[in-house]
Amino acid sequence: MATYTSLFRAIIFFFSRILHEHFKTPRYLHRKVINALNPTQLKLQKYPSFIGSYELFSSEDDDDKTLIFNVEDTLLKSSSLFPYFMLVAFEGGSILRALLLLILYPLICLFNKEMGLKIMVMVSFFGIKKDGFIVGRAVLPKFFLEDVGLEGFEVVRKCKRKMGVSELPHVMVESFVREYLEVDFVVGKELKVFNGYFIGLMEDNNNKIGNDLNKHMLGEGDKLGCNNIFGISGTKASLSHPFFSFCKEIYLTNEEMKSKWKSLQSENYPKPLIFHDGRLALRPTPTSTLTLFLWLPFGIFLAIFRGVIALSLPKNIANPILTFTGLRLLTCASHPNPTSPNPKSSSEPTGSGQGHDQGHASHPNPTSPNAKSSSEPTGLGSGPGQLYVCNHKTLLDPLYLSYALNKPLTAVTYSLSRVSEILAPIKTVRLTRDRDQDGIMMEKLLNQGDLVVCPEGTTCREPFLLRFSSLFAEMNDQITPVAMDCHVSMFYGTTASGLKCLDPIFFLMNPRPSYTVRLLGAVSGLSTCQDRSQSGFDVANHVQREIGESLNFQCTKLTRKDKYMILAGNNGVV
């Protein structure tokens, strides 16, 4: 309570300060143009003229051109910055902070753009620890990339040397611009810090960064005023940034122009977006955020109700009820005949490597959706237990597979929270990371019944498959690959930095969450490894490719350690 009291006091003080500044006589910075450009060159360009800038950067002198562009006006289709601050408030702060920002939004609209930006910075960042702020790296890039316009992106990428100028805090845009759009230099507002915490105020750092800019981007001495520096921005007011004074020519965008832009498709990203974190699956515009908060109380009740029904009632009674609440499960079987991996007939895999880190399935809270069709592939192993190998989408993967097959399964787990393990309606067994011990335990479990394993070792939200660990290939002769996919509209049911015990709750809070389970043809595993016709890594790569082709997912060599180091800065141990 004391924390929020201090927050309200700081906001009141902040409002009094910005009101004072708002009614002061503004002091404008005048644009200084090198080589005395004709003032008529600085005018609002129509859409064909902006496309003309694409032709400008397609000339033979590409390598000698430097582009300075405003990130928001040049790349983003939407002019509203509210969704990005809502993400900071919700993912980096709390639900109460996000609610406060939503309540203040009508007041923010009454101020001009600069004052509204300061209010959103104050509400979103005040009191957040600087060292623990990962939203800019783990959450925001996904939503920025989804808002990038194809036309603006094509113009920016044509120039070899490019620098982005942003009105947003530097910690919000740096990862998106530099890592995913391959921009050399990005300049944003620096946030003031006290005792390691953001205080919600921005400071002007143009002079400090300007020295590095002149040295690394624009050159020194006479080269500073060269004729190969061009700029792209929005309104003339945004040209007050001193870096635009170096530009020979400046092209301006406008709202009418940007409304005609096409969205940049994910396959055209300079760097693929494989990992991202956060709970929100929707873009938090003012309207969608209001809808989210109105749904939240009902969603919590609905998640608890779904869980209780799945745990307490028989399947034949629970399934229709859960289907009525919006849960969907589709299952199908394909390629019923067993197949054997043949590297000669397929390209070199991009998936499994020669590491040991065995991936394991994990699952907590129950949900028993209605299986519309269910059939097992034939040609399964003759042993007492069947081994199912599936990709990992959420913690509920083994449970959905159990309902799809309509039989109990045992899931080997890794880094599963204690709460999730207690609430799991099917048997879970923790593994040790020791290859010999884990192999003995899995063999014992297979002798007792059916077993499910997720060799990726962690979940992946995007259409990519992480590297498959190879231990499962030596556990059974007939391995059944299972392709899993899920869809949510409001909340993600996975997290890298949050509380994993809440993952199934968030998944079940979605209005209409859906799962697709596809059983693929059995693959020969143990026998091919024993006669040395194939190695365990070849089998793992083959299974990864089969699942990837079924889902139209791309195989990668990335591991669970790569994911957690990128998103959370740790090894992912719970």
XYZ file of C-alpha atoms in Angstrom:
574
model
C 0.000 0.000 0.000
C 2.852 2.381 0.802
C 4.298 1.795 -2.662
C 1.102 2.860 -4.423
C 0.696 5.858 -2.080
C 4.155 7.022 -3.110
C 3.218 6.401 -6.737
C 0.112 8.619 -6.537
C 2.100 11.390 -4.810
C 4.752 11.272 -7.521
C 2.083 11.400 -10.243
C 0.420 14.462 -8.663
C 3.795 16.202 -8.483
C 4.515 15.175 -12.061
C 1.201 16.540 -13.373
C 1.792 19.904 -11.710
C 5.197 20.072 -13.324
C 4.094 19.220 -16.846
C 1.101 21.595 -16.631
C 3.545 24.364 -15.829
C 5.722 23.425 -18.767
C 2.740 22.964 -21.073
C 1.631 26.583 -20.808
C 5.093 28.096 -21.030
C 6.115 29.734 -24.290
C 7.596 26.874 -26.351
C 11.142 27.139 -27.615
C 11.649 25.472 -30.947
C 14.835 24.136 -32.411
C 15.299 25.340 -36.014
C 16.384 22.944 -38.683
C 19.857 23.660 -40.012
C 20.477 22.219 -43.495
C 23.981 21.553 -44.764
C 24.822 23.093 -48.154
C 21.924 25.589 -47.938
C 19.072 23.517 -49.293
C 16.178 25.259 -50.963
C 13.360 25.648 -48.367
C 10.873 24.298 -50.911
C 12.540 20.900 -50.577
C 11.115 20.564 -47.058
C 7.502 19.885 -47.880
C 4.980 17.161 -47.297
C 5.602 14.424 -49.843
C 2.776 12.473 -51.426
C 2.826 8.684 -51.486
C 4.528 8.380 -54.943
C 7.331 10.692 -53.745
C 7.981 8.473 -50.738
C 8.234 5.513 -53.080
C 10.679 7.648 -54.987
C 12.928 7.532 -51.945
C 13.117 3.762 -52.492
C 14.583 4.450 -55.938
C 16.986 6.928 -54.358
C 18.531 4.200 -52.181
C 18.614 1.729 -55.076
C 21.287 3.586 -57.007
C 24.878 2.457 -57.529
C 26.130 4.584 -54.631
C 24.215 2.637 -51.981
C 27.298 2.115 -49.836
C 27.982 5.854 -49.603
C 24.502 6.810 -48.397
C 23.515 7.292 -44.764
C 19.894 7.320 -43.674
C 18.558 9.021 -40.543
C 14.937 8.115 -39.909
C 12.272 8.528 -37.248
C 11.401 5.012 -36.074
C 7.722 5.626 -35.309
C 6.968 7.725 -38.406
C 8.991 5.654 -40.878
C 8.402 2.047 -39.810
C 5.186 1.779 -37.787
C 1.777 1.862 -39.450
C -0.052 2.961 -36.307
C 0.553 6.388 -34.823
C -0.614 5.354 -31.333
C 2.124 4.573 -28.805
C -0.328 3.535 -26.084
C -0.102 -0.259 -26.752
C 3.649 -0.316 -26.112
C 3.379 1.506 -22.801
C 0.494 -0.750 -21.811
C 2.774 -3.732 -22.429
C 5.431 -2.172 -20.194
C 2.835 -1.463 -17.485
C 1.238 -4.930 -17.650
C 4.278 -7.146 -18.255
C 6.929 -5.113 -16.434
C 4.709 -3.715 -13.675
C 1.399 -5.190 -12.556
C -2.276 -5.431 -13.420
C -3.003 -2.445 -11.154
C -0.427 -0.317 -12.980
C -1.945 -1.308 -16.320
C -5.427 -0.435 -15.024
C -4.173 2.972 -13.880
C -2.736 3.675 -17.334
C -6.041 2.724 -18.955
C -7.999 5.004 -16.593
C -5.650 7.908 -17.370
C -5.862 7.403 -21.134
C -8.729 9.924 -21.691
C -6.684 12.512 -19.775
C -3.600 11.682 -21.858
C -5.574 12.403 -25.028
C -6.289 15.947 -23.806
C -2.594 16.874 -23.824
C -0.376 17.318 -26.828
C 1.786 14.409 -27.997
C 4.854 15.386 -25.991
C 2.989 15.781 -22.697
C 0.993 12.610 -23.266
C 4.240 10.739 -23.825
C 5.658 12.005 -20.528
C 2.564 10.890 -18.621
C 2.707 7.386 -20.115
C 6.419 7.124 -19.307
C 5.790 8.162 -15.705
C 2.929 5.706 -15.132
C 4.612 2.791 -16.938
C 8.179 3.076 -15.600
C 7.992 4.657 -12.148
C 9.415 2.260 -9.565
C 10.486 -0.482 -12.000
C 13.938 -1.932 -11.349
C 16.364 -1.157 -14.145
C 18.367 -4.404 -13.951
C 15.247 -6.548 -14.058
C 13.624 -4.790 -17.012
C 13.395 -7.335 -19.837
C 10.184 -6.199 -21.545
C 12.103 -4.255 -24.191
C 14.050 -7.371 -25.157
C 11.544 -10.172 -24.544
C 8.063 -8.710 -25.169
C 8.003 -5.514 -27.248
C 9.840 -6.690 -30.423
C 6.946 -8.996 -31.355
C 4.369 -6.197 -31.223
C 6.656 -3.686 -32.957
C 7.322 -6.123 -35.804
C 3.604 -6.809 -36.256
C 3.076 -3.063 -36.806
C 5.920 -2.509 -39.289
C 4.818 -1.306 -42.730
C 6.353 -3.065 -45.726
C 6.899 0.153 -47.709
C 8.746 1.927 -44.909
C 10.819 -1.161 -44.149
C 11.858 -1.572 -47.798
C 13.112 2.014 -47.937
C 15.085 1.712 -44.698
C 16.787 -1.576 -45.510
C 18.092 -0.350 -48.893
C 20.647 1.889 -47.209
C 23.784 0.254 -45.805
C 24.337 2.829 -43.039
C 21.208 3.759 -41.136
C 20.356 5.367 -37.813
C 17.004 5.369 -36.068
C 15.726 8.277 -33.984
C 12.877 7.519 -31.584
C 10.649 9.520 -29.276
C 10.319 6.448 -27.045
C 12.703 5.530 -24.219
C 15.845 3.838 -25.463
C 15.175 0.648 -23.446
C 11.915 0.130 -25.343
C 13.182 0.341 -28.931
C 16.855 -0.661 -28.949
C 16.364 -4.439 -29.180
C 13.637 -4.163 -31.826
C 15.568 -1.789 -34.100
C 19.099 -3.137 -33.727
C 18.566 -6.885 -33.324
C 15.550 -7.504 -35.557
C 15.840 -4.760 -38.206
C 19.671 -4.688 -38.283
C 19.926 -0.914 -37.858
C 23.424 0.293 -36.937
C 22.519 2.946 -34.393
C 19.354 3.921 -32.527
C 18.808 7.012 -30.408
C 15.984 7.183 -27.891
C 15.252 9.060 -24.690
C 17.228 7.968 -21.640
C 15.284 7.336 -18.441
C 16.486 8.761 -15.155
C 17.421 6.197 -12.517
C 17.586 6.494 -8.723
C 19.075 3.665 -6.614
C 18.656 1.259 -9.516
C 14.977 2.116 -10.157
C 13.399 4.140 -12.951
C 11.720 7.305 -11.651
C 9.581 7.825 -14.763
C 11.343 10.915 -16.127
C 13.239 11.253 -19.401
C 16.432 13.184 -19.969
C 17.879 14.701 -23.114
C 20.990 12.821 -24.192
C 21.384 14.167 -27.718
C 24.707 15.899 -27.106
C 26.283 12.838 -25.520
C 25.175 10.495 -28.295
C 25.906 13.070 -30.973
C 29.650 12.686 -30.481
C 29.487 8.942 -31.111
C 27.158 9.518 -34.037
C 29.572 11.913 -35.741
C 32.468 9.519 -35.239
C 30.896 6.195 -36.224
C 28.044 7.112 -38.581
C 28.580 10.475 -40.258
C 32.356 10.760 -40.283
C 34.479 13.621 -39.017
C 35.616 16.992 -40.229
C 34.557 17.909 -43.755
C 32.761 14.597 -44.182
C 30.116 15.738 -41.727
C 28.417 17.816 -44.356
C 28.514 15.272 -47.162
C 25.744 15.083 -49.732
C 24.901 11.448 -49.023
C 22.953 11.869 -45.767
C 19.182 11.618 -46.146
C 16.311 11.624 -43.705
C 12.779 10.250 -43.355
C 10.395 11.523 -40.711
C 6.762 12.355 -40.063
C 5.450 15.837 -39.293
C 7.724 18.851 -39.501
C 7.573 19.102 -35.716
C 9.491 15.819 -35.444
C 12.348 17.376 -37.401
C 13.328 19.366 -34.320
C 15.758 16.561 -33.485
C 19.247 17.979 -34.151
C 20.412 14.922 -36.110
C 18.077 15.806 -38.974
C 20.087 18.989 -39.528
C 22.778 16.828 -41.174
C 20.445 15.632 -43.936
C 20.705 16.768 -47.518
C 17.085 15.833 -48.213
C 14.228 14.853 -45.937
C 11.176 12.851 -46.968
C 8.010 13.190 -44.909
C 5.334 10.573 -44.291
C 1.748 11.193 -43.191
C -1.209 9.249 -41.825
C -2.975 8.958 -45.183
C 0.155 7.478 -46.715
C 0.755 5.006 -43.883
C -2.840 3.784 -43.982
C -2.106 2.337 -47.437
C 0.977 0.441 -46.339
C 0.984 -3.342 -46.249
C 2.090 -5.205 -43.144
C 5.535 -6.774 -43.086
C 5.066 -10.548 -43.134
C 6.993 -12.685 -40.648
C 8.830 -14.560 -43.414
C 10.352 -11.231 -44.517
C 11.794 -10.316 -41.119
C 15.567 -9.732 -41.400
C 15.939 -11.875 -38.279
C 13.244 -14.450 -37.460
C 11.264 -13.890 -34.286
C 11.523 -17.261 -32.526
C 11.346 -16.386 -28.833
C 9.182 -13.856 -27.043
C 7.683 -13.651 -23.565
C 4.796 -11.993 -21.757
C 1.238 -12.987 -20.993
C -0.715 -10.839 -23.470
C -1.456 -12.446 -26.825
C -3.526 -9.516 -28.116
C -2.320 -6.069 -29.126
C -3.337 -3.891 -26.135
C -5.011 -0.960 -27.869
C -7.302 1.145 -25.643
C -10.370 -0.758 -26.859
C -8.872 -4.244 -26.552
C -7.382 -3.391 -23.137
C -10.792 -2.281 -21.872
C -12.249 -5.540 -23.188
C -9.497 -7.485 -21.422
C -10.197 -5.887 -18.033
C -13.938 -6.445 -18.432
C -13.282 -10.113 -19.271
C -10.674 -10.689 -16.534
C -13.027 -11.435 -13.558
C -15.147 -13.775 -15.652
C -12.036 -15.361 -17.165
C -10.616 -16.233 -13.742
C -13.905 -17.828 -12.719
C -14.108 -19.689 -16.042
C -10.555 -21.088 -15.677
C -11.302 -22.397 -12.173
C -14.630 -23.844 -13.308
C -13.008 -25.653 -16.250
C -10.328 -27.109 -13.988
C -12.790 -28.305 -11.345
C -15.059 -29.939 -13.952
C -12.124 -31.737 -15.577
C -10.833 -33.056 -12.245
C -14.056 -34.016 -10.529
C -16.318 -35.470 -13.239
C -15.987 -38.527 -15.470
C -14.794 -37.813 -18.993
C -18.079 -38.682 -20.672
C -19.830 -36.055 -18.535
C -17.032 -33.489 -18.388
C -16.341 -33.395 -22.136
C -19.685 -31.885 -23.246
C -19.572 -29.334 -20.435
C -16.056 -28.231 -21.279
C -16.872 -28.058 -24.967
C -19.818 -25.809 -24.116
C -17.459 -23.453 -22.222
C -15.346 -22.965 -25.355
C -12.554 -25.544 -25.073
C -11.741 -27.294 -28.341
C -9.618 -30.364 -29.086
C -9.148 -31.771 -32.585
C -7.266 -35.042 -33.067
C -6.370 -37.021 -36.147
C -4.027 -39.804 -37.200
C -1.958 -39.871 -40.364
C 0.594 -42.228 -41.961
C -0.354 -45.276 -39.878
C 2.486 -47.466 -41.163
C 5.804 -47.385 -39.317
C 8.645 -45.624 -41.076
C 12.383 -45.611 -40.626
C 14.556 -42.520 -40.884
C 16.625 -42.418 -44.042
C 19.098 -39.570 -44.234
C 19.884 -40.318 -47.854
C 16.385 -39.348 -48.893
C 16.217 -36.074 -47.016
C 18.325 -32.984 -46.638
C 20.689 -32.413 -43.712
C 18.554 -31.544 -40.676
C 18.695 -28.143 -39.107
C 17.372 -29.466 -35.824
C 19.048 -31.842 -33.431
C 22.634 -31.473 -32.500
C 24.882 -33.779 -30.576
C 24.074 -32.453 -27.154
C 22.671 -34.451 -24.279
C 20.267 -32.018 -22.599
C 17.206 -34.247 -22.657
C 13.949 -32.389 -23.170
C 10.979 -33.491 -21.155
C 7.263 -32.960 -21.269
C 5.564 -31.151 -18.450
C 1.984 -30.378 -17.544
C -0.043 -29.098 -14.622
C -3.678 -28.115 -14.152
C -6.290 -30.231 -15.884
C -8.636 -29.557 -18.717
C -10.681 -32.180 -20.410
C -11.822 -30.882 -23.788
C -14.026 -32.763 -26.142
C -12.093 -35.000 -28.514
C -14.004 -34.928 -31.775
C -12.100 -37.841 -33.271
C -9.473 -40.132 -31.912
C -7.571 -42.992 -33.472
C -4.197 -44.550 -32.875
C -1.765 -45.336 -35.655
C -1.093 -49.004 -36.225
C 2.275 -50.682 -36.253
C 3.183 -49.721 -32.712
C 5.880 -51.415 -30.653
C 5.131 -54.767 -29.112
C 6.460 -53.817 -25.671
C 4.256 -53.186 -22.660
C 4.421 -49.419 -23.147
C 4.236 -47.057 -26.127
C 6.551 -44.046 -26.428
C 4.961 -40.820 -27.698
C 7.268 -37.983 -28.775
C 5.691 -34.564 -29.288
C 6.720 -30.968 -29.762
C 6.126 -28.659 -26.812
C 3.517 -25.872 -27.017
C 2.254 -25.539 -23.422
C 2.459 -27.396 -20.123
C -0.829 -29.099 -20.991
C 0.568 -31.070 -23.960
C 0.687 -34.505 -22.224
C -2.761 -33.991 -20.739
C -4.329 -33.127 -24.095
C -2.605 -36.143 -25.640
C -4.004 -38.332 -22.846
C -7.528 -37.093 -23.572
C -7.018 -37.495 -27.323
C -5.962 -41.136 -26.865
C -8.505 -41.663 -24.080
C -5.992 -43.542 -21.943
C -3.636 -42.693 -19.061
C -0.062 -41.628 -19.801
C 3.070 -40.973 -17.767
C 4.998 -37.797 -18.550
C 8.671 -37.315 -17.801
C 9.231 -33.749 -16.711
C 11.975 -31.196 -16.340
C 11.823 -27.930 -14.367
C 8.167 -28.367 -13.482
C 6.961 -26.225 -10.612
C 5.968 -28.061 -7.427
C 2.405 -26.681 -7.532
C 1.908 -27.903 -11.088
C 3.280 -31.321 -10.191
C 0.843 -31.686 -7.279
C -2.176 -30.634 -9.367
C -1.297 -32.756 -12.407
C -4.102 -35.307 -13.041
C -1.700 -37.734 -14.740
C 1.521 -39.213 -13.426
C 4.651 -37.057 -13.750
C 8.233 -38.113 -13.092
C 11.168 -35.739 -12.715
C 14.377 -36.530 -14.544
C 17.901 -35.716 -13.389
C 19.764 -34.504 -16.512
C 22.104 -37.464 -16.076
C 21.844 -39.452 -19.298
C 22.425 -42.895 -17.777
C 20.050 -42.395 -14.844
C 17.373 -40.832 -17.038
C 17.640 -43.696 -19.519
C 17.188 -46.307 -16.793
C 14.175 -44.427 -15.368
C 12.484 -44.024 -18.770
C 13.000 -47.703 -19.569
C 11.414 -48.622 -16.245
C 8.436 -46.347 -16.886
C 7.917 -47.836 -20.362
C 7.759 -51.302 -18.845
C 4.935 -50.025 -16.628
C 2.870 -48.314 -19.354
C 2.735 -45.618 -22.026
C 5.137 -42.689 -21.813
C 5.142 -39.196 -23.381
C 8.216 -36.998 -23.801
C 8.873 -33.563 -25.345
C 12.505 -33.610 -26.558
C 12.625 -29.837 -27.084
C 12.696 -29.419 -23.303
C 10.789 -26.126 -23.387
C 7.858 -24.497 -25.146
C 8.036 -22.405 -28.300
C 5.148 -20.120 -29.268
C 6.139 -19.392 -32.846
C 6.079 -21.905 -35.758
C 9.575 -23.215 -35.015
C 10.881 -26.443 -33.532
C 13.846 -26.391 -31.176
C 16.563 -29.028 -31.263
C 15.356 -32.504 -30.284
C 17.420 -34.331 -27.695
C 18.225 -37.888 -28.768
C 17.778 -39.947 -25.575
C 14.236 -41.016 -26.500
C 15.525 -42.747 -29.668
C 17.226 -45.418 -27.538
C 14.205 -46.155 -25.329
C 11.829 -47.983 -27.677
C 11.840 -49.577 -31.090
C 8.558 -48.054 -32.257
C 8.235 -44.319 -31.574
C 5.049 -42.413 -32.327
C 5.648 -38.739 -33.232
C 2.848 -36.401 -32.204
C 2.408 -32.943 -33.754
C 0.880 -30.466 -31.276
C -0.435 -26.984 -31.941
C -2.603 -24.583 -29.950
C -4.325 -21.253 -30.422
C -5.148 -18.512 -27.904
C -6.661 -15.088 -28.410
C -6.030 -13.202 -25.156
C -3.430 -14.805 -22.851
C -0.410 -17.000 -23.496
C -0.248 -20.183 -21.463
C 3.563 -20.173 -21.274
C 6.180 -17.960 -19.671
C 9.963 -17.816 -19.338
C 10.232 -15.252 -16.552
C 6.891 -15.417 -14.733
C 5.291 -17.938 -12.384
C 4.990 -21.234 -14.242
C 2.307 -22.496 -11.868
C -0.030 -19.880 -13.392
C 0.551 -21.017 -16.988
C -2.465 -23.375 -17.195
C -4.680 -20.797 -15.474
C -3.841 -18.172 -18.086
C -4.393 -20.684 -20.890
C -7.830 -21.630 -19.524
C -8.753 -17.952 -19.090
C -8.933 -17.534 -22.869
C -12.479 -17.363 -24.254
C -11.989 -20.148 -26.829
C -8.610 -21.904 -26.478
C -8.027 -24.722 -28.928
C -5.614 -27.628 -29.319
C -4.760 -29.777 -32.332
C -3.181 -33.193 -31.784
C -1.979 -35.151 -34.826
C -0.618 -38.687 -34.443
C 1.988 -39.474 -37.099
C 3.343 -42.788 -38.359
C 5.564 -44.819 -36.043
C 9.330 -44.444 -36.449
C 11.926 -47.150 -35.794
C 14.207 -46.119 -32.970
C 16.003 -48.643 -30.746
C 16.617 -51.296 -33.415
C 18.189 -48.825 -35.836
C 20.455 -47.537 -33.077
C 21.481 -51.052 -31.997
C 22.420 -52.248 -35.486
C 24.193 -48.897 -36.025
C 22.367 -48.237 -39.278
C 21.292 -44.931 -37.741
C 22.476 -42.977 -34.733
C 20.168 -41.620 -32.063
C 20.791 -38.125 -33.417
C 19.628 -39.202 -36.891
C 16.415 -40.593 -35.400
C 15.849 -37.400 -33.395
C 16.434 -35.252 -36.480
C 14.047 -37.404 -38.497
C 11.290 -37.143 -35.886
C 11.823 -33.393 -35.684
C 11.487 -33.096 -39.480
C 8.341 -35.249 -39.531
C 6.636 -33.095 -36.921
C 7.872 -29.887 -38.560
C 6.529 -30.885 -41.978
C 3.188 -31.899 -40.473
C 2.763 -28.526 -38.762
C 4.567 -26.490 -41.426
C 7.026 -25.423 -38.714
C 10.687 -24.629 -39.323
C 13.355 -26.744 -37.607
C 16.172 -24.996 -35.729
C 19.266 -25.936 -33.721
C 18.285 -23.719 -30.804
C 17.893 -25.262 -27.336
C 15.995 -24.501 -24.138
C 19.133 -22.859 -22.769
C 19.183 -20.439 -25.710
C 15.558 -19.512 -25.043
C 15.975 -18.810 -21.347
C 19.229 -16.905 -21.790
C 17.524 -14.641 -24.350
C 14.257 -14.093 -22.498
C 15.102 -14.437 -18.807
C 18.890 -14.379 -18.498
C 19.062 -17.787 -16.767
C 19.187 -21.503 -17.550
C 15.466 -21.994 -16.982
C 15.728 -23.994 -13.772
C 12.572 -23.819 -11.634
